[in-house]
Amino acid sequence: MSKKRYVLVGSGGRAEFFYGALATDFRETSELLAFCDINQTRMNYANSILVNKYKHELVKTYKSNEFDRMIETEKPDAVIVTSMDRTHHTYIIRALELGCDVVTEKPMTVDEKKCQEILDAVERTGRNVRVTFNYRYAPHHTKARELIANGTIGKVTSVHFEWLLNTQHGADYFRRWHRNKQNSGGLLVHKSTHHFDLVNFWIGSQPESVFAFGDLLFYGRENAEQRGETQFYERATGNPIAENDPFALHLDKNEHLKAMYLDAEHEDGYRRDQSVFGDGINIEDTMGVLVRYKNNAILTYSLNAYLPWEGYRIAFNGTKGRIEMNIVEQSYVNSGGEKSQEGALKEKTIKVFPMFAAPYEAEVEEGKGGHGGGDPVLLNDLFGTPVKDEWNRAANHVDGARSILTGIAANRSIQTGQAVQIEDLVSFHK
């Protein structure tokens, strides 16, 4: 069997998840050919990781304005997109037009216009787009899908979903490019795409209408001033004011972050360690969303980014009972440690409450690795030899679109104060 050939665009924090897998577990089935990025220093560092950590040969590097030349020269089968969210659509569409399939990080893109352009490009080219929803593959999430599909609680009528980001992981979105909604779509797109996709996956339906509230109530300079803070700084690294700030990220104290970001600043000016209590943050940290699905189920969703612990609580209500899922996750800073610790499980329970019988705890096979054990299974599905999956966890461009459209609609609802119909945002091809 010939190896599938890949190039990767965007060699920042999320990239190693993919190129590390290609360089180790999937060498027999897959081949990494090149990196593409706006920043040569960052690509050079990724290459050094390939050589020193994974014992892989150097790959070629291309600047972002050389993307077409990279495709022409390397002739990859697929392009892996792990760049800044707002640039995803550019590389996805161009890769499709140049005859490549695409594997893209979530979110697929950040607004409805870019989403429509991707849907049109897939229809026009006939190529494939995979969106890497690793949470689908976590054993406890698959178990929830299985319980619901088997009619354990009858027809699902409502879902309550509360996600907590703590002051380590949650704060990290307010230090970096995600703090600008133009770059990330805000947390209701960048982060919640996982959660909205899970609801679509679990209940087997699609969002129809969305209403939301959201605000910046904890992070940002104005909120800190109202709480009595008087000392402020622009960035943490090298700043004595930030030395004892529990919200500060010191790039020079982490070898990996220093090499990937601090040493690369001279090329593009990107600062990874901005103060979470600075000016210029225009994303929300406190959000509540109400969604009606096509099967008439109702979702109430809450996301807060400054809480004391990391995890989530979910309740599924149905015509024959209720399922409660409580999860505590390992907190982390993106690229600040081992990939296997990102979203790793600390505690989990899935409890079933039948309408006329005693409650019981559902048995779930333990998963190993990041994101509740979903990461290794996803990677094999992408780059290895996929096994038959009765739950159809592989996500395509339509799944990617339906997940972000809930967040995109929520953003519009926050802005307008009105409910938003999903069908008013994009048109899906038949």
Coordinates of C-alpha atoms in Angstrom, one line a residue:
M1 CA 0.0 0.0 0.0
S2 CA 1.4 3.4 -1.0
K3 CA 1.8 6.0 1.7
K4 CA -0.6 9.0 1.8
R5 CA 1.4 12.2 1.5
Y6 CA 0.8 15.2 3.7
V7 CA 1.9 18.9 4.0
L8 CA 1.0 21.0 7.1
V9 CA 0.1 24.6 7.2
G10 CA 0.6 26.5 10.5
S11 CA 3.4 25.2 12.6
G12 CA 2.3 26.6 16.0
G13 CA 0.9 25.1 19.1
R14 CA -1.5 22.6 17.6
A15 CA 0.7 21.4 14.8
E16 CA 2.8 18.9 16.8
F17 CA -0.3 16.8 17.6
F18 CA -0.4 15.9 13.9
Y19 CA 3.2 15.9 12.7
G20 CA 4.3 14.0 15.8
A21 CA 1.8 11.3 15.0
L22 CA 2.9 11.2 11.3
A23 CA 6.5 10.9 12.4
T24 CA 6.0 8.0 14.8
D25 CA 2.9 5.8 14.9
F26 CA 1.9 6.2 11.3
R27 CA 5.2 6.1 9.3
E28 CA 4.0 2.9 7.6
T29 CA 0.8 4.5 6.2
S30 CA 1.6 8.2 6.0
E31 CA 4.4 10.6 4.9
L32 CA 5.0 14.2 6.0
L33 CA 6.6 16.3 3.2
A34 CA 6.7 19.9 4.2
F35 CA 5.7 22.8 6.6
C36 CA 4.1 26.0 5.5
D37 CA 3.9 29.1 7.8
I38 CA 4.2 32.9 7.8
N39 CA 7.1 32.4 10.3
Q40 CA 10.4 30.7 9.3
T41 CA 11.7 30.6 12.8
R42 CA 8.7 28.6 14.0
M43 CA 9.0 26.2 11.0
N44 CA 12.7 25.7 11.8
Y45 CA 11.8 24.9 15.4
A46 CA 9.1 22.4 14.3
N47 CA 11.8 20.8 12.1
S48 CA 14.1 20.5 15.1
I49 CA 11.4 18.7 17.1
L50 CA 10.9 16.3 14.2
V51 CA 14.6 15.5 14.1
N52 CA 15.5 15.5 17.9
K53 CA 12.3 14.3 19.5
Y54 CA 10.8 12.0 16.8
K55 CA 14.0 10.9 14.9
H56 CA 12.5 12.0 11.6
E57 CA 14.3 13.6 8.8
L58 CA 14.0 17.4 8.1
V59 CA 11.1 18.4 5.9
K60 CA 11.0 21.2 3.4
T61 CA 9.6 24.6 4.5
Y62 CA 7.6 27.1 2.5
K63 CA 6.4 30.6 3.5
S64 CA 2.7 31.2 3.4
N65 CA 2.9 33.1 0.2
E66 CA 4.5 30.0 -1.4
F67 CA 1.5 27.7 -0.7
D68 CA 0.7 27.1 -4.4
R69 CA 4.3 26.3 -5.1
M70 CA 4.5 23.9 -2.2
I71 CA 1.5 22.0 -3.6
E72 CA 2.9 22.0 -7.1
T73 CA 6.4 20.8 -5.9
E74 CA 5.5 18.3 -3.2
K75 CA 2.3 17.0 -4.8
P76 CA 0.6 16.0 -1.5
D77 CA -2.6 13.9 -1.3
A78 CA -3.8 16.1 1.6
V79 CA -3.2 19.3 3.4
I80 CA -3.3 19.5 7.2
V81 CA -4.5 23.0 8.3
T82 CA -3.5 24.1 11.9
S83 CA -3.1 27.9 11.2
M84 CA -5.0 30.7 12.9
D85 CA -8.7 30.1 12.7
R86 CA -9.5 33.1 10.4
T87 CA -7.1 31.7 7.8
H88 CA -8.5 28.2 7.7
H89 CA -10.9 28.8 4.8
T90 CA -8.1 30.3 2.7
Y91 CA -6.0 27.2 2.9
I92 CA -8.9 24.7 2.8
I93 CA -10.4 26.2 -0.4
R94 CA -7.1 26.6 -2.2
A95 CA -6.0 23.1 -1.3
L96 CA -9.3 21.7 -2.7
E97 CA -8.9 23.8 -5.9
L98 CA -5.4 22.4 -6.3
G99 CA -6.7 18.8 -6.1
C100 CA -5.9 17.9 -2.5
D101 CA -8.1 16.6 0.3
V102 CA -8.0 18.5 3.6
V103 CA -7.7 17.7 7.3
T104 CA -8.5 20.8 9.3
E105 CA -8.4 21.7 13.0
K106 CA -11.6 22.9 14.5
P107 CA -13.3 25.3 14.1
M108 CA -13.5 24.8 10.3
T109 CA -13.8 28.6 10.0
V110 CA -15.1 31.6 12.0
D111 CA -18.1 33.1 10.2
E112 CA -21.0 32.2 7.9
K113 CA -19.4 33.9 4.8
K114 CA -16.3 31.8 5.0
C115 CA -18.3 28.7 5.9
Q116 CA -20.4 29.2 2.7
E117 CA -17.2 29.5 0.6
I118 CA -16.0 26.2 2.0
L119 CA -19.3 24.4 1.3
D120 CA -19.2 25.8 -2.3
A121 CA -15.6 24.7 -2.8
V122 CA -16.3 21.2 -1.7
E123 CA -19.3 21.0 -4.1
R124 CA -17.2 22.5 -6.9
T125 CA -14.1 20.3 -6.5
G126 CA -15.5 17.0 -5.3
R127 CA -12.7 16.8 -2.8
N128 CA -13.0 15.8 0.9
V129 CA -12.6 17.8 4.1
R130 CA -12.2 16.1 7.5
V131 CA -12.7 18.2 10.7
T132 CA -10.8 16.8 13.7
F133 CA -13.4 16.5 16.4
N134 CA -11.4 14.4 18.8
Y135 CA -14.0 14.6 21.6
R136 CA -16.3 12.4 19.5
Y137 CA -13.8 9.6 19.9
A138 CA -13.5 9.7 23.7
P139 CA -15.0 6.5 25.1
H140 CA -17.4 8.3 27.5
H141 CA -18.8 10.5 24.8
T142 CA -19.3 7.5 22.5
K143 CA -21.1 5.7 25.4
A144 CA -23.5 8.7 25.7
R145 CA -24.2 8.4 22.0
E146 CA -24.7 4.6 22.4
L147 CA -27.1 5.0 25.4
I148 CA -29.2 7.6 23.5
A149 CA -29.2 5.6 20.2
N150 CA -30.3 2.5 22.1
G151 CA -33.4 4.3 23.5
T152 CA -32.2 4.1 27.1
I153 CA -34.1 7.3 28.0
G154 CA -36.5 7.3 25.0
K155 CA -36.6 10.3 22.8
V156 CA -34.3 13.1 24.0
T157 CA -36.4 16.2 24.7
S158 CA -33.8 18.6 26.3
V159 CA -30.1 18.8 27.1
H160 CA -28.4 21.0 29.7
F161 CA -24.7 21.4 29.0
E162 CA -22.4 23.4 31.3
W163 CA -18.7 23.8 30.4
L164 CA -16.2 25.2 32.9
L165 CA -12.8 26.6 31.8
N166 CA -10.6 27.3 34.7
T167 CA -8.1 30.2 35.4
Q168 CA -5.3 28.3 33.7
H169 CA -6.8 27.0 30.5
G170 CA -9.6 29.5 30.2
A171 CA -7.3 32.4 30.8
D172 CA -5.0 31.2 28.0
Y173 CA -7.5 32.2 25.3
F174 CA -7.3 35.8 26.5
R175 CA -3.4 36.0 26.3
R176 CA -3.1 35.2 22.6
W177 CA -4.7 35.7 19.2
H178 CA -8.0 34.2 20.3
R179 CA -8.8 37.4 22.3
N180 CA -9.7 39.0 19.0
K181 CA -13.1 37.7 17.7
Q182 CA -12.0 38.4 14.1
N183 CA -9.3 35.8 14.5
S184 CA -11.2 33.1 16.4
G185 CA -14.9 33.8 16.2
G186 CA -14.8 34.1 20.0
L187 CA -15.1 31.1 22.4
L188 CA -18.6 30.3 21.1
V189 CA -16.9 29.3 17.8
H190 CA -13.4 28.4 18.7
K191 CA -14.1 26.3 21.8
S192 CA -17.8 25.6 21.7
T193 CA -17.5 24.1 18.2
H194 CA -16.5 20.9 20.1
H195 CA -19.6 21.1 22.4
F196 CA -22.1 21.9 19.7
D197 CA -20.8 19.1 17.5
L198 CA -21.1 16.7 20.4
V199 CA -24.8 17.6 20.9
N200 CA -25.4 17.2 17.2
F201 CA -23.6 13.8 17.4
W202 CA -25.3 12.6 20.5
I203 CA -29.0 13.4 19.7
G204 CA -28.7 12.8 15.9
S205 CA -30.2 16.1 14.9
Q206 CA -29.2 19.6 13.6
P207 CA -29.6 23.1 15.1
E208 CA -32.5 25.1 13.8
S209 CA -32.7 28.4 15.8
V210 CA -30.4 30.0 18.4
F211 CA -30.7 32.7 21.0
A212 CA -27.8 33.8 23.2
F213 CA -26.4 36.3 25.8
G214 CA -22.7 36.9 26.3
D215 CA -20.4 39.4 27.8
L216 CA -16.8 40.1 29.0
L217 CA -17.3 40.2 32.8
F218 CA -14.0 39.0 34.3
Y219 CA -11.1 39.5 31.9
G220 CA -10.1 42.8 30.4
R221 CA -8.7 46.0 32.0
E222 CA -12.1 47.6 32.8
N223 CA -13.3 44.6 34.8
A224 CA -10.0 44.4 36.7
E225 CA -10.2 48.1 37.5
Q226 CA -13.7 47.7 38.9
R227 CA -12.3 45.0 41.2
G228 CA -9.7 47.4 42.5
E229 CA -6.6 46.4 40.5
T230 CA -4.1 49.2 40.0
Q231 CA -1.1 47.6 38.4
F232 CA -1.2 46.7 34.8
Y233 CA 1.2 45.4 32.2
E234 CA 1.1 44.7 28.4
R235 CA 3.0 41.4 28.4
A236 CA 4.3 39.1 31.2
T237 CA 7.7 38.0 30.0
G238 CA 10.5 40.0 31.6
N239 CA 8.0 42.2 33.5
P240 CA 8.5 42.5 37.2
I241 CA 4.9 43.5 37.7
A242 CA 3.8 40.1 36.3
E243 CA 6.2 38.1 38.5
N244 CA 3.5 37.2 41.1
D245 CA 0.5 37.3 38.9
P246 CA -1.2 33.9 38.7
F247 CA -2.6 34.8 35.3
A248 CA 0.7 35.6 33.8
L249 CA 2.5 33.4 31.2
H250 CA 6.3 33.7 31.2
L251 CA 7.6 32.5 27.9
D252 CA 11.2 32.6 29.0
K253 CA 10.5 30.1 31.8
N254 CA 9.3 27.4 29.4
E255 CA 11.8 26.1 26.9
H256 CA 9.2 25.0 24.4
L257 CA 7.1 28.2 24.5
K258 CA 10.3 30.3 24.3
A259 CA 11.5 28.6 21.1
M260 CA 8.1 28.5 19.4
Y261 CA 7.0 32.1 20.2
L262 CA 9.4 34.4 22.0
D263 CA 12.3 33.5 19.7
A264 CA 10.0 33.9 16.7
E265 CA 8.6 37.3 17.5
H266 CA 11.1 39.3 15.4
E267 CA 9.4 37.9 12.2
D268 CA 5.7 38.6 12.7
G269 CA 5.4 40.5 16.0
Y270 CA 3.1 37.9 17.6
R271 CA 3.1 38.0 21.4
R272 CA 1.9 34.9 23.1
D273 CA 2.0 36.2 26.6
Q274 CA -0.3 39.3 26.7
S275 CA -2.0 40.3 29.9
V276 CA -5.5 38.9 30.3
F277 CA -6.4 42.1 32.0
G278 CA -5.3 44.4 29.1
D279 CA -7.2 46.5 26.6
G280 CA -8.2 45.2 23.2
I281 CA -10.1 42.0 24.2
N282 CA -13.4 41.7 22.3
I283 CA -14.5 38.2 23.0
E284 CA -16.8 37.1 25.7
D285 CA -15.9 35.1 28.9
T286 CA -19.4 34.5 30.1
M287 CA -22.0 33.0 27.7
G288 CA -25.4 31.4 27.8
V289 CA -27.1 29.9 24.7
L290 CA -30.5 28.4 23.9
V291 CA -30.9 26.2 20.9
R292 CA -33.9 24.5 19.2
Y293 CA -33.1 21.4 17.1
K294 CA -34.9 20.1 14.1
N295 CA -36.2 17.1 16.2
N296 CA -37.6 19.7 18.6
A297 CA -35.1 19.0 21.4
I298 CA -33.9 22.1 23.3
L299 CA -30.4 22.8 24.5
T300 CA -29.4 25.1 27.3
Y301 CA -25.7 25.8 27.2
S302 CA -23.4 27.6 29.5
L303 CA -19.7 28.5 29.0
N304 CA -17.5 30.4 31.6
A305 CA -13.8 30.9 31.2
Y306 CA -12.6 31.8 34.7
L307 CA -13.8 29.1 37.1
P308 CA -12.0 27.1 39.9
W309 CA -12.0 23.7 38.1
E310 CA -12.0 22.4 34.6
G311 CA -14.7 20.2 33.1
Y312 CA -18.3 19.9 32.3
R313 CA -21.7 18.7 33.4
I314 CA -24.3 17.4 31.0
A315 CA -27.9 16.2 31.5
F316 CA -30.0 14.5 28.8
N317 CA -33.7 14.5 29.6
G318 CA -35.9 12.0 27.6
T319 CA -39.3 10.5 27.5
K320 CA -38.1 7.5 29.5
G321 CA -35.6 9.0 31.9
R322 CA -32.5 11.0 32.3
I323 CA -28.7 10.6 31.8
E324 CA -26.2 12.7 33.9
M325 CA -22.6 13.0 32.8
N326 CA -20.0 14.7 35.1
I327 CA -16.4 15.1 33.9
V328 CA -13.4 16.8 35.5
E329 CA -10.4 17.3 33.1
Q330 CA -6.8 18.0 33.5
S331 CA -6.1 21.7 33.1
Y332 CA -3.4 22.9 30.7
V333 CA -1.8 25.7 28.8
N334 CA -1.7 25.1 25.0
S335 CA 1.8 23.8 24.1
G336 CA 2.9 24.3 27.7
G337 CA 3.4 20.6 28.4
E338 CA 2.8 17.0 27.2
K339 CA 0.1 16.7 24.5
S340 CA -1.3 13.6 26.2
Q341 CA -2.3 15.9 29.1
E342 CA -4.5 18.2 27.0
G343 CA -8.1 17.5 28.2
A344 CA -7.0 14.3 29.9
L345 CA -9.6 12.8 32.3
K346 CA -9.3 13.2 36.1
E347 CA -12.8 12.1 37.0
K348 CA -15.9 10.9 35.1
T349 CA -19.3 9.5 35.9
I350 CA -22.2 8.6 33.6
K351 CA -25.4 7.9 35.6
V352 CA -28.7 6.7 34.1
F353 CA -32.0 7.5 35.8
P354 CA -34.8 5.4 34.3
M355 CA -38.3 6.8 34.8
F356 CA -39.6 3.8 36.8
A357 CA -36.5 2.0 38.0
A358 CA -33.4 2.4 40.2
P359 CA -30.6 4.6 38.8
Y360 CA -27.4 3.0 37.8
E361 CA -23.9 4.0 36.7
A362 CA -23.0 3.2 33.0
E363 CA -19.8 1.2 32.6
V364 CA -17.3 3.0 30.3
E365 CA -14.0 1.6 29.0
E366 CA -11.1 3.8 30.1
G367 CA -9.4 5.7 27.3
K368 CA -5.7 6.7 27.3
G369 CA -4.3 9.9 25.9
G370 CA -5.5 13.5 25.4
H371 CA -9.1 14.7 25.3
G372 CA -10.4 11.8 27.3
G373 CA -8.7 9.1 25.3
G374 CA -10.1 10.4 22.0
D375 CA -6.9 11.7 20.5
P376 CA -5.2 8.3 19.7
V377 CA -8.4 6.9 18.2
L378 CA -8.9 10.0 16.0
L379 CA -5.3 9.9 14.8
N380 CA -5.6 6.3 13.7
D381 CA -8.8 7.1 11.9
L382 CA -7.0 9.9 10.1
F383 CA -3.6 8.5 9.4
G384 CA -3.6 4.8 10.2
T385 CA -5.9 1.9 9.1
P386 CA -9.4 2.9 10.1
V387 CA -11.6 0.2 11.6
K388 CA -15.4 0.0 11.0
D389 CA -17.1 2.5 13.2
E390 CA -20.8 1.9 14.0
W391 CA -21.0 5.4 15.5
N392 CA -19.7 7.2 12.4
R393 CA -17.5 9.5 14.4
A394 CA -15.5 10.8 11.4
A395 CA -16.6 14.4 10.8
N396 CA -16.8 16.0 7.4
H397 CA -17.3 19.6 6.2
V398 CA -21.0 19.4 6.8
D399 CA -20.5 18.4 10.4
G400 CA -17.9 21.1 10.7
A401 CA -20.3 23.6 9.4
R402 CA -23.2 22.6 11.6
S403 CA -21.1 22.8 14.7
I404 CA -19.8 26.3 14.0
L405 CA -23.1 27.7 12.8
T406 CA -24.6 27.3 16.3
G407 CA -21.8 29.5 17.6
I408 CA -21.9 31.9 14.7
A409 CA -25.7 32.3 15.2
A410 CA -25.1 32.8 18.9
N411 CA -22.6 35.6 18.2
R412 CA -25.1 37.3 15.9
S413 CA -27.9 36.9 18.6
I414 CA -25.6 38.5 21.2
Q415 CA -25.0 41.4 18.8
T416 CA -28.6 41.9 17.8
G417 CA -30.7 40.7 20.8
Q418 CA -32.7 38.5 18.4
A419 CA -33.1 34.8 17.8
V420 CA -31.2 33.6 14.7
Q421 CA -32.3 30.9 12.2
I422 CA -29.6 28.7 11.0
E423 CA -31.1 28.5 7.5
D424 CA -30.6 32.3 7.2
L425 CA -26.8 31.9 7.5
V426 CA -25.8 29.4 4.8
S427 CA -27.2 27.2 2.1
F428 CA -26.2 23.5 2.1
H429 CA -25.8 21.7 -1.2
K430 CA -28.2 18.8 -1.8

